[in-house]
C-alpha positions as YAML, in Angstrom:
chain: A
units: angstrom
residues:
- id: 1
  name: UNK
  ca: [55.29, -5.62, -3.23]
- id: 2
  name: UNK
  ca: [54.85, -7.64, -6.44]
- id: 3
  name: UNK
  ca: [52.70, -10.19, -4.62]
- id: 4
  name: UNK
  ca: [50.43, -7.39, -3.37]
- id: 5
  name: UNK
  ca: [50.13, -5.94, -6.88]
- id: 6
  name: UNK
  ca: [49.34, -9.38, -8.27]
- id: 7
  name: UNK
  ca: [46.60, -9.86, -5.67]
- id: 8
  name: UNK
  ca: [45.07, -6.51, -6.59]
- id: 9
  name: UNK
  ca: [45.25, -7.30, -10.31]
- id: 10
  name: UNK
  ca: [43.70, -10.72, -9.75]
- id: 11
  name: UNK
  ca: [40.84, -9.18, -7.73]
- id: 12
  name: UNK
  ca: [40.16, -6.69, -10.52]
- id: 13
  name: UNK
  ca: [40.23, -9.43, -13.15]
- id: 14
  name: UNK
  ca: [37.88, -11.60, -11.08]
- id: 15
  name: UNK
  ca: [35.53, -8.66, -10.64]
- id: 16
  name: UNK
  ca: [35.46, -8.11, -14.39]
- id: 17
  name: UNK
  ca: [34.80, -11.82, -15.04]
- id: 18
  name: UNK
  ca: [31.96, -11.79, -12.51]
- id: 19
  name: UNK
  ca: [30.44, -8.72, -14.17]
- id: 20
  name: UNK
  ca: [30.48, -10.45, -17.56]
- id: 21
  name: UNK
  ca: [28.97, -13.58, -16.01]
- id: 22
  name: UNK
  ca: [26.15, -11.64, -14.37]
- id: 23
  name: UNK
  ca: [25.35, -9.81, -17.61]
- id: 24
  name: UNK
  ca: [25.34, -13.11, -19.51]
- id: 25
  name: UNK
  ca: [23.16, -14.70, -16.84]
- id: 26
  name: UNK
  ca: [20.62, -11.90, -17.06]
- id: 27
  name: UNK
  ca: [20.64, -12.04, -20.86]
- id: 28
  name: UNK
  ca: [19.87, -15.75, -20.60]
- id: 29
  name: UNK
  ca: [17.11, -14.92, -18.10]
- id: 30
  name: UNK
  ca: [15.57, -12.38, -20.49]
- id: 31
  name: UNK
  ca: [15.64, -14.75, -23.47]
- id: 32
  name: UNK
  ca: [14.06, -17.56, -21.45]
- id: 33
  name: UNK
  ca: [11.28, -15.39, -20.09]
- id: 34
  name: UNK
  ca: [10.37, -13.92, -23.48]
- id: 35
  name: UNK
  ca: [9.76, -17.40, -24.77]
- id: 36
  name: UNK
  ca: [7.88, -18.69, -21.71]
- id: 37
  name: UNK
  ca: [5.92, -15.54, -20.82]
- id: 38
  name: UNK
  ca: [4.28, -15.32, -24.23]
- id: 39
  name: UNK
  ca: [2.74, -18.72, -23.56]
- id: 40
  name: UNK
  ca: [1.84, -18.02, -19.93]
- id: 41
  name: UNK
  ca: [0.57, -14.42, -19.99]
- id: 42
  name: UNK
  ca: [-0.61, -13.74, -23.52]
- id: 43
  name: UNK
  ca: [-4.34, -13.05, -23.60]
- id: 44
  name: UNK
  ca: [-4.52, -11.65, -20.07]
- id: 45
  name: UNK
  ca: [-3.82, -8.00, -20.92]
- id: 46
  name: UNK
  ca: [-6.77, -5.88, -19.67]
- id: 47
  name: UNK
  ca: [-8.88, -9.01, -19.12]
- id: 48
  name: UNK
  ca: [-10.01, -7.78, -15.67]
- id: 49
  name: UNK
  ca: [-11.32, -4.50, -17.04]
- id: 50
  name: UNK
  ca: [-14.20, -3.20, -14.88]
- id: 51
  name: UNK
  ca: [-13.73, -6.00, -12.33]
- id: 52
  name: UNK
  ca: [-12.77, -6.12, -8.66]
- id: 53
  name: UNK
  ca: [-9.80, -8.27, -7.67]
- id: 54
  name: UNK
  ca: [-8.73, -9.52, -4.24]
- id: 55
  name: UNK
  ca: [-4.98, -10.07, -3.88]
- id: 56
  name: UNK
  ca: [-4.50, -12.36, -0.91]
- id: 57
  name: UNK
  ca: [-1.35, -13.21, 0.98]
- id: 58
  name: UNK
  ca: [-1.05, -15.69, 3.83]
- id: 59
  name: UNK
  ca: [-0.39, -13.24, 6.67]
- id: 60
  name: UNK
  ca: [-2.17, -13.58, 10.05]
- id: 61
  name: UNK
  ca: [-5.00, -11.15, 9.17]
- id: 62
  name: UNK
  ca: [-6.07, -13.27, 6.17]
- id: 63
  name: UNK
  ca: [-8.09, -15.57, 8.45]
- id: 64
  name: UNK
  ca: [-10.40, -12.64, 9.27]
- id: 65
  name: UNK
  ca: [-11.31, -12.05, 5.63]
- id: 66
  name: UNK
  ca: [-14.95, -12.12, 4.58]
- id: 67
  name: UNK
  ca: [-15.48, -13.10, 0.97]
- id: 68
  name: UNK
  ca: [-16.22, -10.24, -1.42]
- id: 69
  name: UNK
  ca: [-19.04, -11.11, -3.79]
- id: 70
  name: UNK
  ca: [-18.23, -11.31, -7.52]
- id: 71
  name: UNK
  ca: [-14.54, -10.51, -7.00]
- id: 72
  name: UNK
  ca: [-11.72, -12.29, -8.82]
- id: 73
  name: UNK
  ca: [-9.45, -13.93, -6.23]
- id: 74
  name: UNK
  ca: [-5.69, -14.11, -6.77]
- id: 75
  name: UNK
  ca: [-3.72, -15.85, -4.02]
- id: 76
  name: UNK
  ca: [-0.15, -16.82, -3.27]
- id: 77
  name: UNK
  ca: [1.33, -20.02, -1.85]
- id: 78
  name: UNK
  ca: [-0.70, -21.45, 1.03]
- id: 79
  name: UNK
  ca: [-3.38, -18.79, 0.94]
- id: 80
  name: UNK
  ca: [-5.24, -21.62, -0.80]
- id: 81
  name: UNK
  ca: [-5.74, -23.17, 2.66]
- id: 82
  name: UNK
  ca: [-8.32, -20.50, 3.49]
- id: 83
  name: UNK
  ca: [-11.72, -22.21, 3.62]
- id: 84
  name: UNK
  ca: [-13.90, -19.12, 3.09]
- id: 85
  name: UNK
  ca: [-12.74, -18.22, -0.42]
- id: 86
  name: UNK
  ca: [-12.08, -19.95, -3.74]
- id: 87
  name: UNK
  ca: [-9.15, -18.69, -5.77]
- id: 88
  name: UNK
  ca: [-9.31, -18.17, -9.50]
- id: 89
  name: UNK
  ca: [-5.51, -17.78, -9.76]
- id: 90
  name: UNK
  ca: [-2.71, -19.03, -7.54]
- id: 91
  name: UNK
  ca: [0.96, -17.98, -7.67]
- id: 92
  name: UNK
  ca: [3.78, -20.02, -6.14]
- id: 93
  name: UNK
  ca: [7.55, -19.95, -6.57]
- id: 94
  name: UNK
  ca: [9.16, -20.76, -3.22]
- id: 95
  name: UNK
  ca: [8.34, -24.36, -2.29]
- id: 96
  name: UNK
  ca: [9.78, -24.38, 1.23]
- id: 97
  name: UNK
  ca: [6.57, -25.67, 2.87]
- id: 98
  name: UNK
  ca: [5.96, -29.19, 4.20]
- id: 99
  name: UNK
  ca: [4.65, -32.06, 2.05]
- id: 100
  name: UNK
  ca: [1.04, -31.63, 3.14]
- id: 101
  name: UNK
  ca: [0.95, -27.97, 2.12]
- id: 102
  name: UNK
  ca: [2.71, -28.70, -1.17]
- id: 103
  name: UNK
  ca: [0.08, -31.34, -1.87]
- id: 104
  name: UNK
  ca: [-2.65, -28.79, -1.14]
- id: 105
  name: UNK
  ca: [-1.18, -26.38, -3.70]
- id: 106
  name: UNK
  ca: [-0.73, -29.01, -6.42]
- id: 107
  name: UNK
  ca: [-4.26, -30.35, -6.03]
- id: 108
  name: UNK
  ca: [-6.09, -27.10, -5.36]
- id: 109
  name: UNK
  ca: [-9.14, -26.72, -7.63]
- id: 110
  name: UNK
  ca: [-7.40, -28.35, -10.57]
- id: 111
  name: UNK
  ca: [-10.23, -27.69, -12.99]
- id: 112
  name: UNK
  ca: [-11.09, -24.17, -11.82]
- id: 113
  name: UNK
  ca: [-7.93, -22.42, -10.63]
- id: 114
  name: UNK
  ca: [-5.14, -21.31, -12.96]
- id: 115
  name: UNK
  ca: [-1.75, -21.82, -11.32]
- id: 116
  name: UNK
  ca: [1.45, -19.92, -12.08]
- id: 117
  name: UNK
  ca: [4.69, -21.42, -10.76]
- id: 118
  name: UNK
  ca: [7.74, -19.15, -10.75]
- id: 119
  name: UNK
  ca: [11.24, -20.16, -11.78]
- id: 120
  name: UNK
  ca: [14.08, -18.75, -9.66]
- id: 121
  name: UNK
  ca: [17.23, -18.29, -11.81]
- id: 122
  name: UNK
  ca: [20.57, -19.87, -10.90]
- id: 123
  name: UNK
  ca: [22.50, -16.97, -9.38]
- id: 124
  name: UNK
  ca: [19.52, -15.79, -7.35]
- id: 125
  name: UNK
  ca: [18.93, -19.20, -5.77]
- id: 126
  name: UNK
  ca: [22.66, -19.47, -5.08]
- id: 127
  name: UNK
  ca: [22.50, -16.14, -3.27]
- id: 128
  name: UNK
  ca: [19.51, -17.36, -1.24]
- id: 129
  name: UNK
  ca: [21.44, -20.43, -0.12]
- id: 130
  name: UNK
  ca: [24.25, -18.19, 1.13]
- id: 131
  name: UNK
  ca: [21.98, -15.69, 2.90]
- id: 132
  name: UNK
  ca: [20.82, -16.55, 6.41]
- id: 133
  name: UNK
  ca: [17.35, -15.03, 6.14]
- id: 134
  name: UNK
  ca: [16.71, -16.73, 2.75]
- id: 135
  name: UNK
  ca: [18.11, -20.22, 3.33]
- id: 136
  name: UNK
  ca: [14.59, -21.64, 3.46]
- id: 137
  name: UNK
  ca: [13.95, -20.79, -0.22]
- id: 138
  name: UNK
  ca: [13.44, -23.82, -2.46]
- id: 139
  name: UNK
  ca: [12.91, -23.95, -6.21]
- id: 140
  name: UNK
  ca: [9.91, -25.59, -7.82]
- id: 141
  name: UNK
  ca: [10.60, -29.20, -8.92]
- id: 142
  name: UNK
  ca: [9.78, -29.60, -12.60]
- id: 143
  name: UNK
  ca: [7.31, -32.41, -12.02]
- id: 144
  name: UNK
  ca: [5.24, -30.05, -9.84]
- id: 145
  name: UNK
  ca: [4.54, -27.99, -12.95]
- id: 146
  name: UNK
  ca: [3.11, -31.06, -14.64]
- id: 147
  name: UNK
  ca: [1.27, -32.39, -11.57]
- id: 148
  name: UNK
  ca: [-0.18, -28.97, -10.80]
- id: 149
  name: UNK
  ca: [-1.06, -28.27, -14.45]
- id: 150
  name: UNK
  ca: [0.68, -24.93, -13.96]
- id: 151
  name: UNK
  ca: [1.92, -22.17, -16.23]
- id: 152
  name: UNK
  ca: [5.45, -20.89, -15.56]
- id: 153
  name: UNK
  ca: [7.22, -17.55, -15.39]
- id: 154
  name: UNK
  ca: [10.69, -16.22, -14.56]
- id: 155
  name: UNK
  ca: [11.73, -13.71, -11.94]
- id: 156
  name: UNK
  ca: [14.79, -11.52, -12.39]
- id: 157
  name: UNK
  ca: [18.20, -13.01, -11.76]
- id: 158
  name: UNK
  ca: [20.71, -11.45, -9.37]
- id: 159
  name: UNK
  ca: [21.75, -7.80, -9.97]
- id: 160
  name: UNK
  ca: [18.70, -7.17, -12.16]
- id: 161
  name: UNK
  ca: [15.42, -6.57, -10.40]
- id: 162
  name: UNK
  ca: [12.81, -4.23, -11.83]
- id: 163
  name: UNK
  ca: [9.06, -3.94, -11.94]
- id: 164
  name: UNK
  ca: [8.03, -5.40, -15.29]
- id: 165
  name: UNK
  ca: [6.49, -2.83, -17.60]
- id: 166
  name: UNK
  ca: [5.24, -5.69, -19.78]
- id: 167
  name: UNK
  ca: [5.07, -9.14, -18.17]
- id: 168
  name: UNK
  ca: [4.71, -10.80, -21.56]
- id: 169
  name: UNK
  ca: [8.31, -9.82, -22.34]
- id: 170
  name: UNK
  ca: [10.12, -9.21, -19.03]
- id: 171
  name: UNK
  ca: [10.96, -11.23, -15.91]
- id: 172
  name: UNK
  ca: [8.93, -10.34, -12.83]
- id: 173
  name: UNK
  ca: [10.30, -8.40, -9.87]
- id: 174
  name: UNK
  ca: [11.82, -10.86, -7.44]
- id: 175
  name: UNK
  ca: [11.20, -9.42, -3.96]
- id: 176
  name: UNK
  ca: [8.40, -11.79, -3.03]
- id: 177
  name: UNK
  ca: [5.68, -13.91, -4.59]
- id: 178
  name: UNK
  ca: [3.02, -11.34, -3.69]
- id: 179
  name: UNK
  ca: [4.64, -8.86, -6.09]
- id: 180
  name: UNK
  ca: [4.61, -11.37, -8.95]
- id: 181
  name: UNK
  ca: [0.87, -11.79, -8.41]
- id: 182
  name: UNK
  ca: [0.46, -8.01, -8.23]
- id: 183
  name: UNK
  ca: [2.30, -7.49, -11.54]
- id: 184
  name: UNK
  ca: [-0.05, -10.03, -13.13]
- id: 185
  name: UNK
  ca: [-3.11, -8.24, -11.74]
- id: 186
  name: UNK
  ca: [-1.90, -4.87, -13.01]
- id: 187
  name: UNK
  ca: [-1.35, -6.42, -16.45]
- id: 188
  name: UNK
  ca: [-4.99, -7.57, -16.30]
- id: 189
  name: UNK
  ca: [-5.97, -3.99, -15.32]
- id: 190
  name: UNK
  ca: [-9.00, -4.25, -12.99]
- id: 191
  name: UNK
  ca: [-11.10, -1.37, -11.70]
- id: 192
  name: UNK
  ca: [-10.32, -2.08, -8.04]
- id: 193
  name: UNK
  ca: [-7.85, -4.15, -6.00]
- id: 194
  name: UNK
  ca: [-8.36, -5.26, -2.40]
- id: 195
  name: UNK
  ca: [-5.15, -6.26, -0.60]
- id: 196
  name: UNK
  ca: [-5.66, -8.90, 2.10]
- id: 197
  name: UNK
  ca: [-3.22, -10.78, 4.34]
- id: 198
  name: UNK
  ca: [-0.18, -8.80, 3.17]
- id: 199
  name: UNK
  ca: [0.78, -7.89, 6.73]
- id: 200
  name: UNK
  ca: [4.52, -7.42, 6.17]
- id: 201
  name: UNK
  ca: [5.20, -8.96, 9.59]
- id: 202
  name: UNK
  ca: [6.11, -12.57, 10.41]
- id: 203
  name: UNK
  ca: [4.03, -15.72, 10.60]
- id: 204
  name: UNK
  ca: [0.98, -16.94, 8.73]
- id: 205
  name: UNK
  ca: [-2.72, -17.48, 9.36]
- id: 206
  name: UNK
  ca: [-1.89, -21.20, 9.70]
- id: 207
  name: UNK
  ca: [0.62, -23.09, 11.82]
- id: 208
  name: UNK
  ca: [4.11, -23.38, 10.31]
- id: 209
  name: UNK
  ca: [7.48, -24.51, 11.58]
- id: 210
  name: UNK
  ca: [9.15, -21.94, 9.31]
- id: 211
  name: UNK
  ca: [8.58, -18.24, 9.91]
- id: 212
  name: UNK
  ca: [10.54, -15.27, 8.61]
- id: 213
  name: UNK
  ca: [10.51, -11.51, 8.87]
- id: 214
  name: UNK
  ca: [8.60, -9.88, 6.01]
- id: 215
  name: UNK
  ca: [8.96, -6.28, 7.17]
- id: 216
  name: UNK
  ca: [11.42, -5.68, 4.31]
- id: 217
  name: UNK
  ca: [8.45, -5.85, 1.95]
- id: 218
  name: UNK
  ca: [7.11, -2.52, 3.20]
- id: 219
  name: UNK
  ca: [9.81, -0.74, 1.20]
- id: 220
  name: UNK
  ca: [8.87, -2.76, -1.90]
- id: 221
  name: UNK
  ca: [5.21, -1.85, -1.47]
- id: 222
  name: UNK
  ca: [6.16, 1.83, -1.43]
- id: 223
  name: UNK
  ca: [8.05, 1.27, -4.70]
- id: 224
  name: UNK
  ca: [4.98, -0.36, -6.23]
- id: 225
  name: UNK
  ca: [2.79, 2.48, -4.97]
- id: 226
  name: UNK
  ca: [4.91, 4.96, -6.97]
- id: 227
  name: UNK
  ca: [4.75, 2.66, -10.01]
- id: 228
  name: UNK
  ca: [0.96, 2.30, -9.76]
- id: 229
  name: UNK
  ca: [0.49, 6.05, -9.32]
- id: 230
  name: UNK
  ca: [2.45, 6.59, -12.54]
- id: 231
  name: UNK
  ca: [1.05, 3.85, -14.77]
- id: 232
  name: UNK
  ca: [-2.24, 2.68, -13.21]
- id: 233
  name: UNK
  ca: [-3.64, 5.69, -11.39]
- id: 234
  name: UNK
  ca: [-7.16, 4.70, -12.48]
- id: 235
  name: UNK
  ca: [-7.08, 1.58, -10.26]
- id: 236
  name: UNK
  ca: [-8.51, 2.03, -6.77]
- id: 237
  name: UNK
  ca: [-6.50, 0.09, -4.17]
- id: 238
  name: UNK
  ca: [-7.83, -0.75, -0.70]
- id: 239
  name: UNK
  ca: [-5.92, -2.46, 2.12]
- id: 240
  name: UNK
  ca: [-8.19, -4.56, 4.32]
- id: 241
  name: UNK
  ca: [-7.07, -4.68, 7.98]
- id: 242
  name: UNK
  ca: [-3.60, -3.33, 7.09]
- id: 243
  name: UNK
  ca: [-0.65, -3.76, 9.43]
- id: 244
  name: UNK
  ca: [2.63, -2.91, 7.68]
- id: 245
  name: UNK
  ca: [0.76, -1.22, 4.82]
- id: 246
  name: UNK
  ca: [-1.27, 1.10, 7.03]
- id: 247
  name: UNK
  ca: [-1.53, 4.55, 5.45]
- id: 248
  name: UNK
  ca: [-0.13, 3.51, 2.07]
- id: 249
  name: UNK
  ca: [-3.36, 2.86, 0.16]
- id: 250
  name: UNK
  ca: [-7.00, 3.31, 1.23]
- id: 251
  name: UNK
  ca: [-7.33, 1.60, 4.63]
- id: 252
  name: UNK
  ca: [-10.43, -0.42, 5.53]
- id: 253
  name: UNK
  ca: [-11.05, -2.33, 8.77]
- id: 254
  name: UNK
  ca: [-13.87, -4.85, 8.83]
- id: 255
  name: UNK
  ca: [-13.85, -5.24, 12.61]
...
């Protein structure tokens, strides 16, 4: 009986210790991001006013995209492999791809494209390593930041994960690189956003040995839709050739 009580007490104590650790970890995360984000994002608030922005993922439909004249292009990861567009901004945080694709990111339009490389906090990356569907996730090596001439940002650590009301002071929501790019775009406050290649399925517009199921992102997109309706209702959002996002924003099919 005493052994059973001791096991229960130990479990409760361990749970309390873990809770303190997680709170401390997230406090560290917040302090780090407030220092880094001021350098990375200051000056971008409302800088897209009156402009049209294309947010481009690397889903299969991206290869069908026809360039939109005079639009600002914001891409994620290997969307930079698309030959028909030139990105003004590129977001990356999960460097799971092969050496050739990493090289393409690091050397993409070095003088003309601003790169943002995300930092995945300790507990979150540990959780990824222990989760079957996220074992492919890899953090950005520090020398990539130098070689890619990139700015950096933090995503939320484990047990804290919110949409940032102010990206200059808060970590970014951690449910996928596309949402980090979206939070940046909203901070820049354009007139119109086109969403391209965010299929919320599996696979890419290019060949890859690693594929994973992105259908979970549909729920996150619905969360962002509510957030945008509340805080950025003046921004018109159009999904081009939507798959998983069909019916969420304004749908447009170019074929």
